[in-house]
Short mmCIF file of C-alpha atoms in Angstrom, two decimals:
data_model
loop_
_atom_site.label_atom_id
_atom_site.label_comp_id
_atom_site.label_asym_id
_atom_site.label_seq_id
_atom_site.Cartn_x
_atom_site.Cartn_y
_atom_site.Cartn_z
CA UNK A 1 60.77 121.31 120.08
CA UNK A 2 63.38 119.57 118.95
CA UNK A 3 66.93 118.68 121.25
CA UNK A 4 70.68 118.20 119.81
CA UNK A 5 72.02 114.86 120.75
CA UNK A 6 75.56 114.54 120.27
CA UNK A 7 76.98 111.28 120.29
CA UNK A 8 81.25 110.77 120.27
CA UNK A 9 82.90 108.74 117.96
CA UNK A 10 87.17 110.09 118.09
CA UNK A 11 87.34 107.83 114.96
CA UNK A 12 90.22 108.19 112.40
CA UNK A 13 88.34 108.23 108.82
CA UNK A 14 90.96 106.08 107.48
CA UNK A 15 90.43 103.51 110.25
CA UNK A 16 88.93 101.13 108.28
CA UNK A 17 91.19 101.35 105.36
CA UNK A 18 93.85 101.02 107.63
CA UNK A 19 92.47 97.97 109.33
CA UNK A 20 91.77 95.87 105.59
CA UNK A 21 95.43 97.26 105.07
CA UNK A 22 96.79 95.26 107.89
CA UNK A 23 94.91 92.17 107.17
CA UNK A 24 96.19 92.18 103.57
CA UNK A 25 99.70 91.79 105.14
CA UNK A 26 98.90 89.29 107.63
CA UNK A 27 97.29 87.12 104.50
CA UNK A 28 100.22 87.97 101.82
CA UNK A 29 103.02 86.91 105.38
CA UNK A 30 101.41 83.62 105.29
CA UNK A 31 100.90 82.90 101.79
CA UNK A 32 104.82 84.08 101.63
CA UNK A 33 103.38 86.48 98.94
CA UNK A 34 105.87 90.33 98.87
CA UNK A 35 103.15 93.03 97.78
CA UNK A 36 105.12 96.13 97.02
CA UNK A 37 103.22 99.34 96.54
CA UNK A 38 105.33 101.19 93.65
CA UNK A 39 104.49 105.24 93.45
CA UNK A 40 105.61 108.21 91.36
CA UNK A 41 104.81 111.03 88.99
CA UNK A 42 102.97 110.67 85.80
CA UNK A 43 105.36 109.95 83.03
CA UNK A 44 108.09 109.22 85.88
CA UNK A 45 108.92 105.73 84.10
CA UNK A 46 107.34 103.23 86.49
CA UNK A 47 105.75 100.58 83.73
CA UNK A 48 109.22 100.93 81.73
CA UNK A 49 110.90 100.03 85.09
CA UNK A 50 108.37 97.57 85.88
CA UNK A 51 109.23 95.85 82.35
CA UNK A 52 112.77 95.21 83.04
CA UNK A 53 113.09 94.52 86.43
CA UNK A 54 110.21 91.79 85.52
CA UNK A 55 112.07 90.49 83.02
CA UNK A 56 115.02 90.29 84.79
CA UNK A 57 112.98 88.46 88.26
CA UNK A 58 110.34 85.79 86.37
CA UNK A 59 112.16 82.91 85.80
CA UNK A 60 113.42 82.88 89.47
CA UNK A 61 110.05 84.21 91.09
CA UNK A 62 105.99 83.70 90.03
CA UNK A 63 105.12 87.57 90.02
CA UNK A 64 102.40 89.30 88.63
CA UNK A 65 101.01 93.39 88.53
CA UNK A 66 98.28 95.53 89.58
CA UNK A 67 97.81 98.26 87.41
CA UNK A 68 95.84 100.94 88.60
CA UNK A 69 95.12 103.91 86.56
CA UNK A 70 91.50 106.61 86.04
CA UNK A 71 90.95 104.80 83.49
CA UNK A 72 91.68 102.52 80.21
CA UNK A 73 93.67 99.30 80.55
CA UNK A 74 96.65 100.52 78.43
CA UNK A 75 99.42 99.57 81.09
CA UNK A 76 98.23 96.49 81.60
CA UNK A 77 98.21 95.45 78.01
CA UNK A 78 101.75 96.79 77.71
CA UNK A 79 102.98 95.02 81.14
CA UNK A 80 101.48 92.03 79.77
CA UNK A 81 102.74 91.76 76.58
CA UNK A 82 106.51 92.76 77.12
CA UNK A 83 107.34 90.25 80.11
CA UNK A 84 104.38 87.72 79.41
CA UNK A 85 103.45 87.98 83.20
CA UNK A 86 100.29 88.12 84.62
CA UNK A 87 98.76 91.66 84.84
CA UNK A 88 95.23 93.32 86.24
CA UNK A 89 94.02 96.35 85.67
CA UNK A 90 92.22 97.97 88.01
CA UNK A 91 90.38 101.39 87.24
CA UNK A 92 89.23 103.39 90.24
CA UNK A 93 86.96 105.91 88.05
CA UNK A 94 88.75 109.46 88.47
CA UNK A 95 90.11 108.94 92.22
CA UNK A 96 93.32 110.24 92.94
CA UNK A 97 94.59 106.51 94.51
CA UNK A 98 94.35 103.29 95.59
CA UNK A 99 93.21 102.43 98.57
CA UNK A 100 93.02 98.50 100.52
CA UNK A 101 89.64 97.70 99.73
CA UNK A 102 90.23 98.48 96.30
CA UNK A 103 94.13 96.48 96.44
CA UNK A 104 91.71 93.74 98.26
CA UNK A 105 89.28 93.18 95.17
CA UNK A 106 92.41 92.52 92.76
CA UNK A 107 94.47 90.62 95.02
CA UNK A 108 91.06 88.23 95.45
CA UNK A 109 91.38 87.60 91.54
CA UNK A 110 94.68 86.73 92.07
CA UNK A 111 94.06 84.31 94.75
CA UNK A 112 94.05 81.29 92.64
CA UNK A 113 97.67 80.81 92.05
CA UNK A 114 100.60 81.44 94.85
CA UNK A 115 102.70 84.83 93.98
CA UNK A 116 106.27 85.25 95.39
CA UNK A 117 105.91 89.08 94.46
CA UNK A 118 103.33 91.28 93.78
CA UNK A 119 103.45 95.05 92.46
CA UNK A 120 100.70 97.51 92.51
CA UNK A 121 101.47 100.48 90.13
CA UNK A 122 100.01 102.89 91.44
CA UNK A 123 98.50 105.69 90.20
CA UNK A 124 100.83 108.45 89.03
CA UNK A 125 100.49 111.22 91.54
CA UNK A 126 103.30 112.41 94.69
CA UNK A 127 99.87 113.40 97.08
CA UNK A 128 97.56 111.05 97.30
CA UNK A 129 98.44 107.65 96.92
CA UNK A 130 100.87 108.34 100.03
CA UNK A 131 97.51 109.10 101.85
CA UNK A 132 96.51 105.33 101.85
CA UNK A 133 97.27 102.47 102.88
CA UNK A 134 97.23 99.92 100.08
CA UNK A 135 98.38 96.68 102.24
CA UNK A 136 101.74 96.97 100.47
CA UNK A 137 104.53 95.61 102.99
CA UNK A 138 107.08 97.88 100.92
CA UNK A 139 106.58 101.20 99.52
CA UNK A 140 108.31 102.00 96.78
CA UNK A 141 108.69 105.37 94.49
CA UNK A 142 110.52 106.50 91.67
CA UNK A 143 112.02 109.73 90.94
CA UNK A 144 113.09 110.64 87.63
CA UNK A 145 116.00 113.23 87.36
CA UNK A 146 114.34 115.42 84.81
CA UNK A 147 111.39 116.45 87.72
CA UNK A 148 114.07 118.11 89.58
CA UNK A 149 115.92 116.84 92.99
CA UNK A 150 113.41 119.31 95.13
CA UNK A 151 110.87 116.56 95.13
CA UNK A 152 111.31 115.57 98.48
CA UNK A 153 111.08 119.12 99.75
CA UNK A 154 107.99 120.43 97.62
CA UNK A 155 106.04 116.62 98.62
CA UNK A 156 107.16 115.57 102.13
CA UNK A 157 104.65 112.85 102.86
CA UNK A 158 105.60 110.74 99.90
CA UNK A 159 109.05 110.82 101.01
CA UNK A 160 108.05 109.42 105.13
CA UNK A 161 106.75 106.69 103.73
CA UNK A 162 108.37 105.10 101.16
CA UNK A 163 111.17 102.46 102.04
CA UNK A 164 113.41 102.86 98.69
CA UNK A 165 113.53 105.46 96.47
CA UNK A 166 114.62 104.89 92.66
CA UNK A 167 116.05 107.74 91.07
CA UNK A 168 115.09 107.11 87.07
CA UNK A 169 116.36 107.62 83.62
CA UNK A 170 119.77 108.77 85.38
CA UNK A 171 120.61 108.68 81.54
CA UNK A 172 119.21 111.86 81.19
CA UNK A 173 121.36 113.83 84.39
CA UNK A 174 123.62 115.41 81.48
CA UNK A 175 121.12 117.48 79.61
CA UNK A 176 119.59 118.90 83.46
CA UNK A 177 122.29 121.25 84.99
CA UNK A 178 120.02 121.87 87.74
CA UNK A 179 119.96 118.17 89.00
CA UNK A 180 122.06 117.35 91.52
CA UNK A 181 122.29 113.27 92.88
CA UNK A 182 124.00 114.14 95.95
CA UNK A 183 121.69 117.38 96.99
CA UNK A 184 118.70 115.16 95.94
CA UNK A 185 120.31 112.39 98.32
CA UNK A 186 120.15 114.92 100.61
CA UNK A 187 116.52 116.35 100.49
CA UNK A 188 115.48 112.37 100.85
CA UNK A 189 117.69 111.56 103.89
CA UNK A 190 116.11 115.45 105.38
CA UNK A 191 112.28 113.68 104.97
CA UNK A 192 113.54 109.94 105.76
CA UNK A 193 117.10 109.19 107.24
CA UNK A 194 116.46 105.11 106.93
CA UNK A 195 115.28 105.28 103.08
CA UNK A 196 117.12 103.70 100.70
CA UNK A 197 118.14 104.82 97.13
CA UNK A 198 118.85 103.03 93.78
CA UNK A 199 120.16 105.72 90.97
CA UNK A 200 118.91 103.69 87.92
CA UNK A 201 118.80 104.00 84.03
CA UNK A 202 116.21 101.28 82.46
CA UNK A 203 117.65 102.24 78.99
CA UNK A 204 121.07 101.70 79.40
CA UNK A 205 120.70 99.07 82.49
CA UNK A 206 122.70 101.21 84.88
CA UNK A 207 121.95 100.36 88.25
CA UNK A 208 119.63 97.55 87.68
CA UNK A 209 121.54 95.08 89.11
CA UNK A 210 121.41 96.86 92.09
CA UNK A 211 117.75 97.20 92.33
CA UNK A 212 117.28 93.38 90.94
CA UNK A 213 119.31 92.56 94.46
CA UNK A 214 117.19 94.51 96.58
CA UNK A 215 113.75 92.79 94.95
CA UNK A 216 115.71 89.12 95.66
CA UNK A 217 116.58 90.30 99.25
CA UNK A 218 113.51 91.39 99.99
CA UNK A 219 111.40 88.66 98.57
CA UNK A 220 113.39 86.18 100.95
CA UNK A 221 113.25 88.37 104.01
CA UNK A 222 109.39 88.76 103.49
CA UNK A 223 109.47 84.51 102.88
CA UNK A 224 111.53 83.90 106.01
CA UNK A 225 111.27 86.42 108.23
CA UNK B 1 93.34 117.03 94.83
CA UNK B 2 92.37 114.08 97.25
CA UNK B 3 90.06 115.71 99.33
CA UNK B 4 87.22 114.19 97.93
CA UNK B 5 88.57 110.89 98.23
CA UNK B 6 88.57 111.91 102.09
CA UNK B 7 85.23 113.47 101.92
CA UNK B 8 83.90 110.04 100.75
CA UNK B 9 85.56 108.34 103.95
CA UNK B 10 84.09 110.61 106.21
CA UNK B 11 80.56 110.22 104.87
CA UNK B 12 80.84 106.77 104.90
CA UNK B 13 81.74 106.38 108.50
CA UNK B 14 79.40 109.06 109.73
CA UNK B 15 76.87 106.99 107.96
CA UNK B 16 78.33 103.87 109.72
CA UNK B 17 78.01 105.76 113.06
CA UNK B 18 74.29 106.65 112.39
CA UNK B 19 73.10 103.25 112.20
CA UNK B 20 75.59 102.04 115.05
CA UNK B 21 73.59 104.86 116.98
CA UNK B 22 70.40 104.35 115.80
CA UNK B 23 70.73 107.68 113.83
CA UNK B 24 68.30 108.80 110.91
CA UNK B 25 69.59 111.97 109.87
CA UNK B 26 73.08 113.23 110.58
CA UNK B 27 72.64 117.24 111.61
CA UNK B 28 76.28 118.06 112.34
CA UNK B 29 79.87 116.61 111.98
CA UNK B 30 82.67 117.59 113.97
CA UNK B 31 85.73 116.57 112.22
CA UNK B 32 89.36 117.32 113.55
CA UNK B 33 92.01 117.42 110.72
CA UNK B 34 95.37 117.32 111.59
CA UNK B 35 97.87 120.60 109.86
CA UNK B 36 100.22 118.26 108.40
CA UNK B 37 97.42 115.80 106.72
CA UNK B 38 97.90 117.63 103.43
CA UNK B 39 94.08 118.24 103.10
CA UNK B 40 93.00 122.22 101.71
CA UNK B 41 90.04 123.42 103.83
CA UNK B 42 88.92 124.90 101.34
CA UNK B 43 88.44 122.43 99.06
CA UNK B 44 87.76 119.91 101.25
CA UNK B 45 84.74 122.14 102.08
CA UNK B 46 83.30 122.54 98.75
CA UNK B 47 83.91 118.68 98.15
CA UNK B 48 82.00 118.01 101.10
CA UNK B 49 79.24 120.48 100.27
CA UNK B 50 78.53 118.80 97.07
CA UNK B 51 78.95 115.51 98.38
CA UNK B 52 76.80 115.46 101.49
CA UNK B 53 73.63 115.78 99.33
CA UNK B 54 74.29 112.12 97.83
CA UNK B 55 73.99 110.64 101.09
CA UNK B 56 70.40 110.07 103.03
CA UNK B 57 72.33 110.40 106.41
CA UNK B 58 74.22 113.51 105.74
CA UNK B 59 72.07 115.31 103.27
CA UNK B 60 71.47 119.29 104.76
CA UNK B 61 74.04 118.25 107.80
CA UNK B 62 76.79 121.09 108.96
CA UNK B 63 80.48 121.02 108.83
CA UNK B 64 82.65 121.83 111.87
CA UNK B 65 86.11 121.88 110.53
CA UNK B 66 88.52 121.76 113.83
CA UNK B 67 92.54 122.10 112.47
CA UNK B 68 94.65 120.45 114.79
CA UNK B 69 98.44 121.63 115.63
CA UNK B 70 100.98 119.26 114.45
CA UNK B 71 104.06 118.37 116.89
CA UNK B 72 107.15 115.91 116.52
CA UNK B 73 108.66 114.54 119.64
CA UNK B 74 112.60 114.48 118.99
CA UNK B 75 114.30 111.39 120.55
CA UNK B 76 117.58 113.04 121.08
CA UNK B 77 116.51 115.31 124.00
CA UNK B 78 113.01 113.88 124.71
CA UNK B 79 111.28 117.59 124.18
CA UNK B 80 108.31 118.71 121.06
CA UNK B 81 108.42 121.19 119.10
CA UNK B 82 105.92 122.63 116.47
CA UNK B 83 106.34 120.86 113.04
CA UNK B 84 105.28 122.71 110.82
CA UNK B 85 107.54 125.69 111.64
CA UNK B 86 110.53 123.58 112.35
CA UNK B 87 110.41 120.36 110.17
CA UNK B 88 112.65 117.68 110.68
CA UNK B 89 115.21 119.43 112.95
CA UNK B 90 114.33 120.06 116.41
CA UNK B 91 114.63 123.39 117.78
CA UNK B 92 115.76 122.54 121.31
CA UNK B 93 118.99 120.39 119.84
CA UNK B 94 119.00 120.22 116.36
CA UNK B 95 119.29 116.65 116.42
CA UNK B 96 117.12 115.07 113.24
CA UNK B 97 115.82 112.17 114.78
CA UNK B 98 112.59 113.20 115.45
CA UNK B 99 109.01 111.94 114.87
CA UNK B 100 105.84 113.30 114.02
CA UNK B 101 103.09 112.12 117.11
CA UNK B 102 100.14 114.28 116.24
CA UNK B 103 98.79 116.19 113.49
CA UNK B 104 98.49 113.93 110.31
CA UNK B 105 94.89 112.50 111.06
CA UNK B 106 91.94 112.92 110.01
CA UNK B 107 89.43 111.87 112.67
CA UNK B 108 85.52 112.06 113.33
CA UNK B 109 85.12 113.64 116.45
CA UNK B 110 81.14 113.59 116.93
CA UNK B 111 78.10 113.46 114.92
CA UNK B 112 75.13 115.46 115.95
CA UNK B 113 71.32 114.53 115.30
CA UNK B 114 68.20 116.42 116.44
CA UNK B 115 65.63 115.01 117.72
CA UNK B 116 61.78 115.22 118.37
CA UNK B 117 61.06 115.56 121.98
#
C-alpha cells in the first residue's frame, strides 16, 4: 500500500529570481552603480543606440555593457571596439532571456572597478525578457518605427514594465505610411500612463540629446537619491 | 517561447521543496498559472513533459495545470473587474487608472509524494 502525502508550498516560481533581483539593487544603490536593463526586438537597433549614447556619456561617467545574446560574442566585440568601453558577453545557451542569477555572474566580473552606469542588452525578444527580473533599477526598450506602432497592443507586458520607451530610427517614419508617433504614443500611454518616450534617430542624432539628458538625470538620481 | 525557461524554474523549486521536505520522488505538482502570465498551456505542457525526465525528483511525476482568473482593481471607484475582457479601462467608470492584483503568477501550489506505509 502506498499513501499520497501532499505537502503545500503557495510558492511563486520566480521567487527566487525575484529575491537575487532585489539584492542586485540594494548592492548597485550602495556602490552608486545605475544598472539599466535595455530590451527590444531583434534588429530593433539597440547596440547602434548603445554606441552613441556611449560615446556621447564616457568621458563624464565610467560605464560598461552586458551583452547577452544565444550565442557568439559578436556584440560585444562591436560595443567594444566602437566606444573603447568595457563590454561582457554573456551567452545563456538558447534561452529566451536573462534572468538575475545570470545578470549576478557578470556583474561579479565587473566587481573590480566602480561603474556609474551599467547596461545589460538584453536579448532581442518583446516576451520573455519582460518575464524576469534582471536586477535592473530601470527598464528600458526600444521601438523602431519600421515594426509598426501596434507594438504595445500585440505585447502588453513589455510595455507595464518598462520606464522609457525609445522610439528608433525615426529617420525611417517617411518611407512607413502606416506609422503613426502620436497613435503609437497612444497605445504606450493605454499599457503604461507614467512611461516615458524619447523619438530618436542614431543616424542623424535626432533626439539624442534628449535621451543623453535622461541617462545624466538618472545616473544622479540613482547616486543621490 | 519562454515556457521552458519557466518549466526549468518550476523543476528547480519542486526539487528545492523535496529536500526541504525530506522528499525522494516528486509524484504530482500542482501549479497555479495566472491568465495574464503569457505562458501557452500547451506548450508549457510538452516542455514540461520532456523536461521532467532530466530531473531525479520529478522524473514520471504528474502535472496539474490550475489557470487562475486575472482581475485589476481600478483606483478611481475602488471596484475589480475581469482583465482580460476589459484591459486597462474599467468597466464600472472607465477611469484608466487601474492595476492588475492577481493573475500574472506563476506559483507552486503543492507537491505530492507517495509513500510506503
Amino acid at each position: 500500500m502506498s499513501n499520497i502525502k501532499v505537502i503545500e508550498i503557495k510558492k511563486s516560481v520566480f521567487g527566487s529570481n525575484a529575491n537575487q533581483g532585489n539584492e542586485i539593487r540594494l548592492e548597485n544603490k550602495r556602490k552608486k552603480t545605475l544598472f539599466v536593463n535595455l530590451m527590444a526586438s531583434p534588429g530593433a537597433g539597440k547596440t547602434t543606440m548603445l554606441t552613441s549614447l556611449v560615446n556621447s556619456l564616457k568621458d563624464e561617467y565610467k560605464i560598461a555593457i552586458i551583452e547577452a545574446d544565444c550565442s557568439s560574442s559578436v556584440d560585444a566585440i562591436k560595443i567594444s571596439d566602437n566606444t573603447g568601453v568595457t563590454s561582457i558577453q554573456i551567452n545563456n545557451d538558447g534561452q529566451c532571456h536573462t534572468d538575475s542569477f545570470m545578470t549576478k555572474k557578470a556583474l561579479d566580473l565587473l566587481a573590480d572597478q566602480h561603474y556609474d552606469l551599467i547596461i545589460l542588452e538584453n536579448i532581442g525578444n518583446l516576451v520573455c525578457p519582460a518575464e524576469f527580473d534582471t536586477g535592473a533599477s530601470k527598464n528600458i526598450m526600444i521601438l523602431s518605427v519600421p515594426e509598426g506602432d501596434d507594438k504595445p497592443l500585440k505585447y502588453p507586458l513589455m510595455f507595464t514594465v518598462t520606464d522609457l520607451v525609445i522610439i528608433s530610427k525615426m529617420d525611417t517614419i517617411d518611407y512607413f505610411e502606416e506609422f503613426n508617433l502620436n497613435r503609437c504614443i497612444d497605445n504606450i500611454h493605454s499599457r503604461n500612463p507614467i512611461s516615458k518616450i524619447i523619438p530618436i534617430s542614431a543616424k542623424t542624432g535626432m533626439g539624442m540629446d534628449s535621451l543623453i539628458n535622461y541617462f545624466k538625470e538618472e545616473i544622479h538620481k540613482w547616486r543621490n537619491e | 517561447m519562454h515556457e521552458l525557461g519557466v518549466v526549468f524554474y518550476v523543476i528547480k523549486e519542486a526539487e528545492e521543496a523535496a529536500k526541504a521536505n525530506n522528499v525522494k520522488h516528486i509524484s504530482r505538482i500542482t501549479l497555479e498559472v495566472g491568465e495574464v502570465s503569457t505562458i501557452v498551456k500547451h506548450y508549457f505542457e510538452e516542455c514540461f513533459t520532456w523536461a521532467k525526465e532530466k530531473n531525479e525528483y520529478t522524473k514520471g511525476c504528474d502535472l496539474n495545470y490550475i489557470t487562475i482568473k486575472a482581475f485589476s482593481y481600478c483606483n478611481n471607484c475602488n471596484q475589480t473587474f475581469e482583465t482580460v475582457k476589459n484591459g486597462k479601462t474599467c468597466p464600472h467608470c472607465a477611469s484608466t487608472d487601474t492595476y492588475l492584483y492577481i493573475g500574472n503568477d506563476v506559483s507552486i501550489k503543492s507537491i505530492e509524494t507517495e509513500e510506503e506505509s
